[in-house]
mmCIF file of C-alpha atoms in Angstrom:
data_model
loop_
_atom_site.group_PDB
_atom_site.id
_atom_site.type_symbol
_atom_site.label_atom_id
_atom_site.label_comp_id
_atom_site.label_asym_id
_atom_site.label_seq_id
_atom_site.Cartn_x
_atom_site.Cartn_y
_atom_site.Cartn_z
ATOM 1 C CA MET A 1 -0.701 -23.508 8.689
ATOM 2 C CA LEU A 2 0.531 -27.090 8.774
ATOM 3 C CA GLU A 3 -3.026 -28.408 9.104
ATOM 4 C CA ILE A 4 -4.019 -26.567 5.932
ATOM 5 C CA PHE A 5 -0.724 -27.062 4.062
ATOM 6 C CA PRO A 6 0.882 -30.282 5.432
ATOM 7 C CA PHE A 7 3.594 -30.213 2.736
ATOM 8 C CA LEU A 8 5.113 -27.117 4.456
ATOM 9 C CA SER A 9 6.612 -29.043 7.378
ATOM 10 C CA ASN A 10 10.212 -28.335 6.257
ATOM 11 C CA LYS A 11 9.524 -25.065 4.427
ATOM 12 C CA ILE A 12 8.199 -22.816 7.211
ATOM 13 C CA ASN A 13 9.646 -20.880 10.133
ATOM 14 C CA LEU A 14 8.007 -18.967 12.968
ATOM 15 C CA THR A 15 9.591 -15.961 14.680
ATOM 16 C CA GLU A 16 8.184 -14.414 17.839
ATOM 17 C CA GLY A 17 8.508 -10.653 18.148
ATOM 18 C CA GLY A 18 6.963 -7.514 19.517
ATOM 19 C CA GLU A 19 7.738 -5.626 22.681
ATOM 20 C CA TYR A 20 6.054 -8.231 24.892
ATOM 21 C CA GLY A 21 6.306 -11.211 22.533
ATOM 22 C CA HIS A 22 2.759 -10.814 21.235
ATOM 23 C CA SER A 23 3.449 -10.844 17.523
ATOM 24 C CA TYR A 24 4.485 -13.644 15.239
ATOM 25 C CA ASN A 25 6.075 -13.691 11.819
ATOM 26 C CA ILE A 26 5.414 -16.821 9.777
ATOM 27 C CA ARG A 27 7.587 -17.282 6.697
ATOM 28 C CA THR A 28 7.519 -19.860 3.982
ATOM 29 C CA PHE A 29 9.481 -20.216 0.805
ATOM 30 C CA ASP A 30 6.973 -22.427 -1.002
ATOM 31 C CA ARG A 31 5.862 -20.609 -4.146
ATOM 32 C CA ASN A 32 2.455 -22.281 -4.301
ATOM 33 C CA VAL A 33 1.504 -21.057 -0.838
ATOM 34 C CA ILE A 34 2.893 -17.584 -1.554
ATOM 35 C CA ARG A 35 0.858 -17.331 -4.757
ATOM 36 C CA PHE A 36 -2.242 -18.495 -2.873
ATOM 37 C CA PHE A 37 -1.951 -15.683 -0.301
ATOM 38 C CA VAL A 38 -1.076 -13.083 -2.942
ATOM 39 C CA ALA A 39 -4.243 -14.078 -4.833
ATOM 40 C CA LEU A 40 -6.189 -13.437 -1.610
ATOM 41 C CA GLY A 41 -4.750 -9.894 -1.469
ATOM 42 C CA THR A 42 -1.892 -10.257 1.020
ATOM 43 C CA PRO A 43 0.622 -7.391 0.701
ATOM 44 C CA VAL A 44 3.948 -8.428 -0.830
ATOM 45 C CA GLY A 45 7.361 -7.257 0.315
ATOM 46 C CA ASP A 46 9.043 -6.062 3.461
ATOM 47 C CA LYS A 47 7.702 -2.535 3.372
ATOM 48 C CA VAL A 48 4.403 -2.135 1.606
ATOM 49 C CA ALA A 49 3.606 1.559 1.224
ATOM 50 C CA ILE A 50 0.057 2.585 0.435
ATOM 51 C CA LYS A 51 -1.060 6.178 -0.068
ATOM 52 C CA TYR A 52 -3.951 7.022 2.275
ATOM 53 C CA THR A 53 -6.506 9.795 2.019
ATOM 54 C CA LEU A 54 -9.375 10.658 4.314
ATOM 55 C CA PRO A 55 -12.899 10.549 2.924
ATOM 56 C CA LYS A 56 -14.044 13.982 1.724
ATOM 57 C CA TYR A 57 -17.042 14.033 4.057
ATOM 58 C CA ILE A 58 -14.710 14.139 7.096
ATOM 59 C CA SER A 59 -13.940 17.811 6.396
ATOM 60 C CA LYS A 60 -17.682 18.599 6.615
ATOM 61 C CA LEU A 61 -18.142 17.048 10.070
ATOM 62 C CA SER A 62 -18.347 19.077 13.265
ATOM 63 C CA GLY A 63 -15.225 19.458 15.389
ATOM 64 C CA ASN A 64 -16.302 16.790 17.887
ATOM 65 C CA HIS A 65 -17.087 14.280 15.142
ATOM 66 C CA LYS A 66 -13.725 14.902 13.454
ATOM 67 C CA ILE A 67 -11.940 14.351 16.752
ATOM 68 C CA ALA A 68 -13.928 11.167 17.404
ATOM 69 C CA PHE A 69 -13.147 9.794 13.938
ATOM 70 C CA LEU A 70 -9.423 10.593 14.130
ATOM 71 C CA ASP A 71 -9.216 9.309 17.708
ATOM 72 C CA GLY A 72 -10.735 5.977 16.679
ATOM 73 C CA LEU A 73 -8.597 5.683 13.566
ATOM 74 C CA LEU A 74 -5.305 6.574 15.222
ATOM 75 C CA SER A 75 -5.866 4.611 18.430
ATOM 76 C CA SER A 76 -6.822 1.387 16.656
ATOM 77 C CA GLU A 77 -4.788 1.360 13.447
ATOM 78 C CA VAL A 78 -1.450 3.078 14.170
ATOM 79 C CA SER A 79 1.498 0.969 15.215
ATOM 80 C CA VAL A 80 3.303 1.585 18.487
ATOM 81 C CA THR A 81 5.859 4.274 17.783
ATOM 82 C CA THR A 82 9.180 4.885 19.478
ATOM 83 C CA PHE A 83 10.421 8.287 20.545
ATOM 84 C CA ARG A 84 14.198 8.316 20.361
ATOM 85 C CA GLU A 85 17.130 10.439 19.404
ATOM 86 C CA ASP A 86 18.024 10.317 15.738
ATOM 87 C CA THR A 87 21.715 9.955 14.972
ATOM 88 C CA ARG A 88 21.443 12.467 12.114
ATOM 89 C CA GLU A 89 19.579 15.156 14.068
ATOM 90 C CA PRO A 90 20.121 16.476 17.606
ATOM 91 C CA GLU A 91 16.471 16.345 18.723
ATOM 92 C CA LYS A 92 14.308 13.315 19.478
ATOM 93 C CA THR A 93 11.845 12.132 16.818
ATOM 94 C CA PHE A 94 9.107 9.538 16.378
ATOM 95 C CA HIS A 95 10.019 6.352 14.530
ATOM 96 C CA LYS A 96 8.023 3.450 13.068
ATOM 97 C CA PHE A 97 4.794 5.390 12.525
ATOM 98 C CA CYS A 98 2.589 3.296 10.224
ATOM 99 C CA PHE A 99 -1.017 2.226 9.727
ATOM 100 C CA GLY A 100 -2.053 -1.388 10.123
ATOM 101 C CA ILE A 101 -4.897 -1.214 7.589
ATOM 102 C CA LYS A 102 -5.024 -1.896 3.903
#
């Protein structure tokens, strides 16, 4: 980032995250850089919710093809979920289920 935008040297921070430290969160507060990435189509906000639908032709596929499609989609694009007890309900539930595609 600093090679492309050298004026960000005091306006950027990097946070390491993820279960094994394999994800990074880069933040800047420079409006020009933010506008640049928004113009490129970067999602804005903490929680960007997008409504997803499957293509109509998926319902016409054979059972094996449906399974193959859903297996590929879910195994490559779904975030790692956690299975834990919810404080509001007595049973355990999945948390943090989201797609990583736009």
